[in-house]
Short mmCIF file of C-alpha atoms and ligand atoms in Angstrom, two decimals:
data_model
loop_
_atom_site.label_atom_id
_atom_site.label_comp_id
_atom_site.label_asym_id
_atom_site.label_seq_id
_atom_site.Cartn_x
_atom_site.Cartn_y
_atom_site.Cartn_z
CA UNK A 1 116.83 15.47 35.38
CA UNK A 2 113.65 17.58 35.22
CA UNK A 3 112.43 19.18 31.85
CA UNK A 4 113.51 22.52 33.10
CA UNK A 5 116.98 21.01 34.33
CA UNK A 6 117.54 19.23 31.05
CA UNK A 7 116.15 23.11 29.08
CA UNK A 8 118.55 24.90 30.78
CA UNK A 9 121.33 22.85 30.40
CA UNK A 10 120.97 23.06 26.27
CA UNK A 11 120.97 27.08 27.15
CA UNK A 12 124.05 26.58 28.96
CA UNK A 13 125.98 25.73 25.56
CA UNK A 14 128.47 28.93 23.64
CA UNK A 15 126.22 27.69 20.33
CA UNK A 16 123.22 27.60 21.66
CA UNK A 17 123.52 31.04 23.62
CA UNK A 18 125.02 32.52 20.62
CA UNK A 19 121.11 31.44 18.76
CA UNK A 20 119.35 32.76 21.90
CA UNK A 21 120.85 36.02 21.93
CA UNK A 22 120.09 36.64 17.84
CA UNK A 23 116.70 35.11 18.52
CA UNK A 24 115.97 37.74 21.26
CA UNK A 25 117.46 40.70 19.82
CA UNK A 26 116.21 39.97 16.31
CA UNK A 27 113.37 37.99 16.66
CA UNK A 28 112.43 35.24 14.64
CA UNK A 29 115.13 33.71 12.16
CA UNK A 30 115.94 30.92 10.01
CA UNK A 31 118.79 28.78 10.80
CA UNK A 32 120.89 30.10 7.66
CA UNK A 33 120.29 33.71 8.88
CA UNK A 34 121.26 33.01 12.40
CA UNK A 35 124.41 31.10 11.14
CA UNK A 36 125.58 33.97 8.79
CA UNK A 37 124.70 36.42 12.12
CA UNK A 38 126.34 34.21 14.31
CA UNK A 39 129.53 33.24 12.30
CA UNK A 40 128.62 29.83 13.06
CA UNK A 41 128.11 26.81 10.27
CA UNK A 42 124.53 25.51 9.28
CA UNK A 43 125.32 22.19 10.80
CA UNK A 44 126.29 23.80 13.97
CA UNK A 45 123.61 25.81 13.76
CA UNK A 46 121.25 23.11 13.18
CA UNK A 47 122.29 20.60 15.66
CA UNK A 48 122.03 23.56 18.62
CA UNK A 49 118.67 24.28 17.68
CA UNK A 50 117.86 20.50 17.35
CA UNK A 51 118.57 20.44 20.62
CA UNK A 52 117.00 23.33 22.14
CA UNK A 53 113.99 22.10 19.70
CA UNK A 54 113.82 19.24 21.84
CA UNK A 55 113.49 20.29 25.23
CA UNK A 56 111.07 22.82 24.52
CA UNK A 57 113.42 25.99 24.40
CA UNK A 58 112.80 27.06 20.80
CA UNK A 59 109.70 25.65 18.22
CA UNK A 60 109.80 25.82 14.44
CA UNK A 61 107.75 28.51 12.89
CA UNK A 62 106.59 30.35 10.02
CA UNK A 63 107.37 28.70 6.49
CA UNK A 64 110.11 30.75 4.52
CA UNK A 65 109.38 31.65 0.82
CA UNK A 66 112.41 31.63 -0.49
CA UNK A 67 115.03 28.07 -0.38
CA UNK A 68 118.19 28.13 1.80
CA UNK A 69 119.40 25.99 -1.12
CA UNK A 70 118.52 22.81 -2.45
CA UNK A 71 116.54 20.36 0.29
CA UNK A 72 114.11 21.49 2.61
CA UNK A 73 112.99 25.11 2.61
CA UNK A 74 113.58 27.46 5.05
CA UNK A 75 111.86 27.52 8.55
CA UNK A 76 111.98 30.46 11.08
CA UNK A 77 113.16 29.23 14.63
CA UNK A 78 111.73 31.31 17.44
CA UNK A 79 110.84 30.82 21.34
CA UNK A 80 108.97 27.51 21.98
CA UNK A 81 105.59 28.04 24.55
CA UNK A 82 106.64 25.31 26.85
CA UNK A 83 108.72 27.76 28.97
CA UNK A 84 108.41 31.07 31.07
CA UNK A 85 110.24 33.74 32.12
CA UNK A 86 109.55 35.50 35.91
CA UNK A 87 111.10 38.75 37.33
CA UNK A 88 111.10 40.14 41.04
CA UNK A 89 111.88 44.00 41.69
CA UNK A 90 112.52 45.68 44.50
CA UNK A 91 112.76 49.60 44.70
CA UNK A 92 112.62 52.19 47.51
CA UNK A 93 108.74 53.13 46.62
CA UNK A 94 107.40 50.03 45.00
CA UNK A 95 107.92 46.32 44.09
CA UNK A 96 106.77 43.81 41.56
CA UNK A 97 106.49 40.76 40.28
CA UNK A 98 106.04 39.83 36.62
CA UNK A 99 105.45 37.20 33.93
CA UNK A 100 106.41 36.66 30.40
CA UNK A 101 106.93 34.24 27.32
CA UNK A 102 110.48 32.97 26.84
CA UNK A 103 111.30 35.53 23.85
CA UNK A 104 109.88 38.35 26.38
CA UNK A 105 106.55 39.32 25.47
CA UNK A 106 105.09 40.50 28.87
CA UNK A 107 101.84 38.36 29.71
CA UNK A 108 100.89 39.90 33.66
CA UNK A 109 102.97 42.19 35.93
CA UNK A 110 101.55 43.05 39.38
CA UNK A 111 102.65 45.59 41.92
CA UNK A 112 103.29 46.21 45.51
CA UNK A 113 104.47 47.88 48.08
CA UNK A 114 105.90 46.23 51.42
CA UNK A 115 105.03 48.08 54.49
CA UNK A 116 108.66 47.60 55.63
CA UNK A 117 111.26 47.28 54.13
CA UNK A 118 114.27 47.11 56.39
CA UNK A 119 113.61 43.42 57.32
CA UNK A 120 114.87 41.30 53.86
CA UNK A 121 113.41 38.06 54.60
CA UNK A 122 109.90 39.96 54.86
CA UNK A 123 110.28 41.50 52.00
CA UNK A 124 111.95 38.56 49.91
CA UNK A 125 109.12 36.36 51.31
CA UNK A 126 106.27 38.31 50.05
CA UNK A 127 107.66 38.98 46.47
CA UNK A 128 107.72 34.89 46.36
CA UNK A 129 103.94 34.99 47.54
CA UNK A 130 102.86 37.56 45.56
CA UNK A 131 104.99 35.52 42.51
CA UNK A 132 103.36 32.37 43.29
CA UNK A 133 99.62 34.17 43.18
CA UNK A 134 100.53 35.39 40.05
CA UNK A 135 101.89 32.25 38.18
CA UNK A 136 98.36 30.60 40.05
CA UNK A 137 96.20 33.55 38.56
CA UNK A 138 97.36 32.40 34.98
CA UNK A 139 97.81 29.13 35.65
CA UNK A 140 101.21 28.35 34.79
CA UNK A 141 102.74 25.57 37.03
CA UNK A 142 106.33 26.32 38.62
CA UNK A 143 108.54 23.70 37.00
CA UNK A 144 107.86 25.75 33.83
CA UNK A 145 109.11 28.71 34.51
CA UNK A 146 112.64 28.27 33.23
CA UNK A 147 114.55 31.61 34.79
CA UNK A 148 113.51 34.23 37.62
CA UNK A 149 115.30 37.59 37.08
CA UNK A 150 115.95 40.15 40.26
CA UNK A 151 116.41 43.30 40.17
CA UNK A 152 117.66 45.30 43.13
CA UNK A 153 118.25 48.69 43.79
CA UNK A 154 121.93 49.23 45.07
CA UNK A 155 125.65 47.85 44.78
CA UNK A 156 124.92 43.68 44.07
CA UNK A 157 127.31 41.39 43.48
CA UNK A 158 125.64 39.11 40.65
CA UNK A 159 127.54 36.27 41.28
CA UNK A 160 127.40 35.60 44.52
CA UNK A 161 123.72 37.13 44.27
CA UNK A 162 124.60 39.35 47.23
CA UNK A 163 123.07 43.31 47.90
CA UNK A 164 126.06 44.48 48.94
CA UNK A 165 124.44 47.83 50.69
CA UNK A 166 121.35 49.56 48.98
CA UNK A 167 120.44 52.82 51.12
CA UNK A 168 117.16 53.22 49.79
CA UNK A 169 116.00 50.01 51.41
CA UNK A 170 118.28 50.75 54.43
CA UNK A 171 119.99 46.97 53.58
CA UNK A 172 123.17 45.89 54.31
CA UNK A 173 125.20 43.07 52.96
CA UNK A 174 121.85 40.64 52.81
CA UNK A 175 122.37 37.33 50.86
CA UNK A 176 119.31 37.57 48.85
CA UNK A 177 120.57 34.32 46.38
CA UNK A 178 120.66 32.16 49.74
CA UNK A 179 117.44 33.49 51.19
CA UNK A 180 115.23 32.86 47.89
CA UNK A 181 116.29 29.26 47.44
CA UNK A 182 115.07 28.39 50.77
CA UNK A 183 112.17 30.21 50.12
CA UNK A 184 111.99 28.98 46.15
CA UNK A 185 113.08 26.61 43.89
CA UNK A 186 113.20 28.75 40.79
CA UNK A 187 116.62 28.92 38.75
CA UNK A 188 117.92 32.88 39.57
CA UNK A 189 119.35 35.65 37.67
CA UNK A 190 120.05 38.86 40.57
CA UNK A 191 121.07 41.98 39.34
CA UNK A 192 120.76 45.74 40.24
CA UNK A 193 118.28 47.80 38.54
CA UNK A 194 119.80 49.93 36.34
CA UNK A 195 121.76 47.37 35.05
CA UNK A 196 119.17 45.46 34.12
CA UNK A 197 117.24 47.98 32.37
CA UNK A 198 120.82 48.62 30.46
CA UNK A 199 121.04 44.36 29.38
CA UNK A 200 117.38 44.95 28.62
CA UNK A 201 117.74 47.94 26.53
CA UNK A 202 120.52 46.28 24.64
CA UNK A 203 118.69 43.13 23.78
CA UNK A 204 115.75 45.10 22.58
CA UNK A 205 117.77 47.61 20.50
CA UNK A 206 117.86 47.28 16.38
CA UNK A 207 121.56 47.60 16.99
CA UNK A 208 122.87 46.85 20.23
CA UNK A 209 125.64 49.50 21.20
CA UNK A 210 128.90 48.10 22.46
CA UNK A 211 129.55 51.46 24.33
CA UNK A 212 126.51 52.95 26.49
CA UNK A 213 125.57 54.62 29.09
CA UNK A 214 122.28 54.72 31.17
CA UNK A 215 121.65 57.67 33.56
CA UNK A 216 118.77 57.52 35.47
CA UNK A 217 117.64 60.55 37.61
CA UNK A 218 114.25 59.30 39.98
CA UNK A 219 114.62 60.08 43.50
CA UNK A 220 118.17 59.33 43.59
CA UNK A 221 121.00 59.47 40.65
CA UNK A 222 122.44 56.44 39.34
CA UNK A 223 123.90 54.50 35.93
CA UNK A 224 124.89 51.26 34.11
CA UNK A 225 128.03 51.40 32.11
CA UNK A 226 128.76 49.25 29.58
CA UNK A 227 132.09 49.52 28.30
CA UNK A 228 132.89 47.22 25.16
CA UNK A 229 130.29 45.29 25.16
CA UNK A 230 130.54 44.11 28.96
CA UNK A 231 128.70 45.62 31.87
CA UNK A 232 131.67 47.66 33.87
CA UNK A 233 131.11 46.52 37.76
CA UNK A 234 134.78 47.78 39.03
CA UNK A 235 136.05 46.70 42.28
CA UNK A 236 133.60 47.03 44.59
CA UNK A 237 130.32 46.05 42.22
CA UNK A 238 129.73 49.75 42.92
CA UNK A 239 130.55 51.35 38.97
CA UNK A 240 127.97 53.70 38.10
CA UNK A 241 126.86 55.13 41.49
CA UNK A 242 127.13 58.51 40.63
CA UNK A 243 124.58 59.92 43.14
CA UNK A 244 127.53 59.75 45.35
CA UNK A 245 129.92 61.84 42.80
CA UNK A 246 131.16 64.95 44.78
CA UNK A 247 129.72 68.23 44.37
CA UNK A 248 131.80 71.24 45.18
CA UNK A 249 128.38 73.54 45.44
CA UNK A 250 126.82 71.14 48.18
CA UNK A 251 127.26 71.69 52.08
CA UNK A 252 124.29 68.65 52.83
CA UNK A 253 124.53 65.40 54.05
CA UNK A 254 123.99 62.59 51.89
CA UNK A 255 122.10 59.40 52.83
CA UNK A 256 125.42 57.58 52.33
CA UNK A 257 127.04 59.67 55.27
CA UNK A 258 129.13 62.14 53.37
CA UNK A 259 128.75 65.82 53.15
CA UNK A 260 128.28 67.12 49.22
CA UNK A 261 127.01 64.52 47.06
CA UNK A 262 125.42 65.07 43.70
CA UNK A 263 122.62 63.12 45.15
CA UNK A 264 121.76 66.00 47.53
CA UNK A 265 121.63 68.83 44.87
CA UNK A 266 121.05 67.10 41.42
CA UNK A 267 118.29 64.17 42.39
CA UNK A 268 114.67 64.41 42.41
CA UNK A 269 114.69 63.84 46.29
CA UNK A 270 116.80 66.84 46.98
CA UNK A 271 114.55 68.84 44.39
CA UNK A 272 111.30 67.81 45.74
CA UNK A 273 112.49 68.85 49.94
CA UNK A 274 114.35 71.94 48.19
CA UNK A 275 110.63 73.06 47.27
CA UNK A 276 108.68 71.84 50.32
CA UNK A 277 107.36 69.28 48.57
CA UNK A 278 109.14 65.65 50.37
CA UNK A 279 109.33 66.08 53.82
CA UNK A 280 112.07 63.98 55.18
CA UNK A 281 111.26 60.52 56.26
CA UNK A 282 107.99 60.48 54.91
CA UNK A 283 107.09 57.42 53.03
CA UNK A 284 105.23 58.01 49.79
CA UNK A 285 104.65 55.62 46.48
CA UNK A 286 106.77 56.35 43.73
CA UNK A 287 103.72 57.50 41.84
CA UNK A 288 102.73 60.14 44.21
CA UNK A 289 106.30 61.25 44.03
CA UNK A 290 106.18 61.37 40.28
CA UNK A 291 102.84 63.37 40.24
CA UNK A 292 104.04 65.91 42.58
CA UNK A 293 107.61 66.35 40.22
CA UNK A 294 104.89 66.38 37.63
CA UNK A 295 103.27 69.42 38.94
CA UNK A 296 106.42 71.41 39.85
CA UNK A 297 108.04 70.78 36.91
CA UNK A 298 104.75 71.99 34.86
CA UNK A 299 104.64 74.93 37.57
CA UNK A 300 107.62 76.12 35.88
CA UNK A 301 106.95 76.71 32.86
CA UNK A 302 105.21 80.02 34.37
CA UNK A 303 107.81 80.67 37.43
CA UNK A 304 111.26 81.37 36.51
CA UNK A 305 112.28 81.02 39.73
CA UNK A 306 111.93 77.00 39.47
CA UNK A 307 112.35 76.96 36.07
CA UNK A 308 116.09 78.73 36.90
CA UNK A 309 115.95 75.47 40.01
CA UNK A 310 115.43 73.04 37.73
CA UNK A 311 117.75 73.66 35.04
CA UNK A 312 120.72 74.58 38.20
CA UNK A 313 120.17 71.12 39.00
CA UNK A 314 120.27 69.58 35.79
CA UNK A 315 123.41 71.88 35.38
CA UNK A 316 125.08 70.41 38.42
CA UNK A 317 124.38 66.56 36.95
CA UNK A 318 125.71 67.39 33.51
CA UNK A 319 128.61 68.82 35.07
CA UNK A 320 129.41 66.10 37.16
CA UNK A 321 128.93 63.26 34.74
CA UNK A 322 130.72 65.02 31.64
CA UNK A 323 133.72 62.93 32.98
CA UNK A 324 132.32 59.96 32.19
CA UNK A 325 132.28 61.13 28.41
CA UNK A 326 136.32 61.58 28.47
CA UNK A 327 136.94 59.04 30.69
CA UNK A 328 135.03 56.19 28.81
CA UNK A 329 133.61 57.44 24.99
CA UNK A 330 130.03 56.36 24.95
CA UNK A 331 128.19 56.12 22.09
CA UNK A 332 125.25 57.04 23.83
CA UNK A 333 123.55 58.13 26.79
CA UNK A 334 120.26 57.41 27.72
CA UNK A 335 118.52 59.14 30.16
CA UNK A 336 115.64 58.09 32.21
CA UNK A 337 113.62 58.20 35.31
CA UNK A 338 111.02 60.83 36.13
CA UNK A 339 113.42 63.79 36.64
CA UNK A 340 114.63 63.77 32.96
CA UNK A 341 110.89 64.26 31.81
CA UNK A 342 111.68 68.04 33.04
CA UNK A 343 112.64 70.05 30.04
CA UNK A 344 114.48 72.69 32.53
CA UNK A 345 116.91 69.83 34.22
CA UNK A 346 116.94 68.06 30.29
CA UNK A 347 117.89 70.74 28.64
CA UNK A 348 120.58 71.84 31.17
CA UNK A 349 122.54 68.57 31.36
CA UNK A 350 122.68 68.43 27.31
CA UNK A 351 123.90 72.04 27.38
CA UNK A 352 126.86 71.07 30.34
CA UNK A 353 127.48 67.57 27.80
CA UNK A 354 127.67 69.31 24.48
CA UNK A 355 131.42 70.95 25.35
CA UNK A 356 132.52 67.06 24.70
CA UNK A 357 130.89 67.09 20.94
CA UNK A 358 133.05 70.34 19.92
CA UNK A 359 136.15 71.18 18.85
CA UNK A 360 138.87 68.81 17.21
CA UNK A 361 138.94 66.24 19.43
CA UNK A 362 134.46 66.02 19.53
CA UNK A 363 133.47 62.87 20.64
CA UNK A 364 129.93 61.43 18.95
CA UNK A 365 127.89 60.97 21.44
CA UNK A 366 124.13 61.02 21.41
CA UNK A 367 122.22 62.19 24.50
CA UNK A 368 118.47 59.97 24.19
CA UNK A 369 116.35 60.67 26.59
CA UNK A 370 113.89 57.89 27.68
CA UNK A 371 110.45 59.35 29.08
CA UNK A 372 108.83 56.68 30.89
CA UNK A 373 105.67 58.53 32.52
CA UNK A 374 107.00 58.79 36.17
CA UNK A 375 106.78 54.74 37.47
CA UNK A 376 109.60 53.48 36.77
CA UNK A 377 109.92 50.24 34.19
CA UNK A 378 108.29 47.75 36.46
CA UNK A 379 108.38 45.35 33.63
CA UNK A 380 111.98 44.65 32.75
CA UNK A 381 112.77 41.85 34.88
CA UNK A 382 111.51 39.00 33.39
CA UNK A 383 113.13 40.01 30.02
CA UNK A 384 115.99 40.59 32.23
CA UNK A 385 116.51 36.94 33.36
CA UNK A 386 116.73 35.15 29.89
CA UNK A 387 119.24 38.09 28.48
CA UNK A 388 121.23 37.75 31.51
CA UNK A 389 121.39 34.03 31.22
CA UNK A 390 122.16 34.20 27.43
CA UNK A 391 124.07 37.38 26.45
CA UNK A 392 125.41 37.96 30.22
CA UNK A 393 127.63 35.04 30.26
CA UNK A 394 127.68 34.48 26.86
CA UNK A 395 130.33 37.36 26.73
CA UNK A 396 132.43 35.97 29.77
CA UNK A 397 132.74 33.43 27.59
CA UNK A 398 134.29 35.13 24.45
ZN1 ZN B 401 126.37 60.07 49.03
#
């Protein structure tokens, strides 16, 4: 067995996973602080991270103060620097590859943009290219990159590692676990996007909610759900694609085929052609697309005429998703993606949302919104591909 074979096998364990996933969402602990977290004893506590100490996964740190009890004092445990994280994504308007130390500190990120995208290997070839430069450029040899996270626009299923159909790339049904291990011999986490900024979110929060939602509003509309703790796939792998929710006020055609879908009134696509500003079929980068939002939306502030655009659409998205408030009690919803900058849309999909927080039976929501500067998060997949590996499974597990 390889070092990396024998690393990710001591991952694989409930203990050790249970360590990893207080490690990354707390940072550094001692072994008595991760066992009261954890509900686990010392000893087990101890012997998992013995283990994990040994191949490299986690490294001894700082030097507690204060005495766990009689015997040795207290150590922090945190990520050791023999391993790496990696992350692929792929978007309509831009791709990336990234690197990052096991606990998720980002080290490099690079970005692309294929010149087409309808042909999967391609495009699934290059991001291993442009991977491999990048793990070259810092010189970081393959074997020690431990987990390689992918994230995917569209419906995937995770386990089979397949993109079930993602319209912005104009795929369909493409094997994309199969494909990169004959192009790759990297261990492989594949996910969609949104739900990997939602695992990423949650690993990174102070306290991780059990109920969330995340919303995000770019050129298209779309959301992770996680219900309970677990990420909510439903039958099809295709939970949380509300783009395609129906809107009575629409008479357009969606990409997806149908006539009247959120998508074609409430996205920043349909906003941007609405004002002359996307023609369709052009190709553009997603920060081009982002600038020119940038200037309608600040445009606004001195027209009321797409000021009173703006907030219609943001009206038609609150609307649509208020549902989703009834139907599954979030705690929160988080809103990102370039649209949601706009204080016009913003403000109009809080006002639609805040029916649910009145009267006797007021649910406590909270409505974040998470600006992000127009790009995207082209830096989430890396962090992506440890979480997913610990707290993912972890909880099939419970
Ligand atoms: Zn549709």
């Amino acid at each position: 067995m390889s070092a990396r074979e024998r690393a990710l096998a001591a991952i694989r364990s409930p203990n050790a996973r249970a360590i990893l996933r207080e490690l990354l969402e707390k940072g550094p602990r001692s072994r008595s602080a991760i066992a009261q977290a954890t509900r686990l004893t010392e000893t087990a506590v101890s012997r998992a991270a013995q283990r994990l100490i040994v191949e490299g996964v986690l490294a001894e740190g700082k030097q507690l103060l204060e005495r766990s009890g009689p015997g040795r004092p207290s150590v922090e445990l945190e990520f050791g620097s023999s391993f790496y994280v990696a992350g692929i994504g792929i978007r309509g308007y831009t791709q990336w590859v990234e690197l990052r130390r096991l606990g998720g500190e980002p080290i490099v990120s690079e970005q692309f943009a294929c010149e087409d995208l309808t042909d999967p290997i391609a495009v699934l070839r290059r991001c291993c290219n442009e991977l491999d430069a990048l793990l070259r450029s810092r010189r970081v040899p393959r074997h020690r990159v431990l987990n390689v996270g992918v994230l995917i626009v569209g419906v995937v299923d995770p386990a089979m590692g397949t993109v079930l159909r993602a319209e912005n790339l104009g795929w369909r049904r493409v094997e994309v676990k199969q494909i990169l291990e004959e192009l790759t011999d990297f261990p492989l986490t594949i996910e969609t996007m949104l739900n990997g900024m939602n695992l990423q979110q949650r690993v990174q929060a102070s306290v991780p909610l059990a109920n969330s939602l995340l919303v995000s509003v770019a050129l298209g509309i779309g959301a992770s759900v996680i219900v309970d703790g677990r990420i909510t796939r439903g039958c099809g792998f295709a939970a949380g694609q509300l783009g395609h929710l129906r809107s009575r006020s629409s008479t357009m055609r969606c990409v997806c085929g149908r006539v009247g879908c959120l998508d074609t009134v409430a996205s920043g696509r349909a906003i941007l052609q609405a004002n002359g500003l996307l023609e369709a079929g052009a190709r553009f980068g997603m920060r081009e697309l982002a600038g020119r939002f940038r200037k309608l939306s600040s445009a606004a502030q001195s027209r009321p005429d797409l000021a009173g655009a703006l907030a219609a659409a943001g009206h038609e998205l609150g609307n649509a998703i208020g549902g989703a408030i009834a139907l599954l009690d979030p705690r929160e919803i988080v809103f990102t993606g370039f649209v949601i900058d706009d204080d016009h849309y913003f403000d109009a999909v809080c006002d639609e949302l805040s029916w649910y927080r009145t009267g006797t039976s007021a649910q406590r929501v909270d409505f974040v919104r998470r600006q992000q500067g127009g790009e995207g998060a082209p830096s989430m997949s890396a962090a992506l591909s440890l979480a997913a590996e610990v707290a993912g499974k972890a909880e099939s597990l419970d």
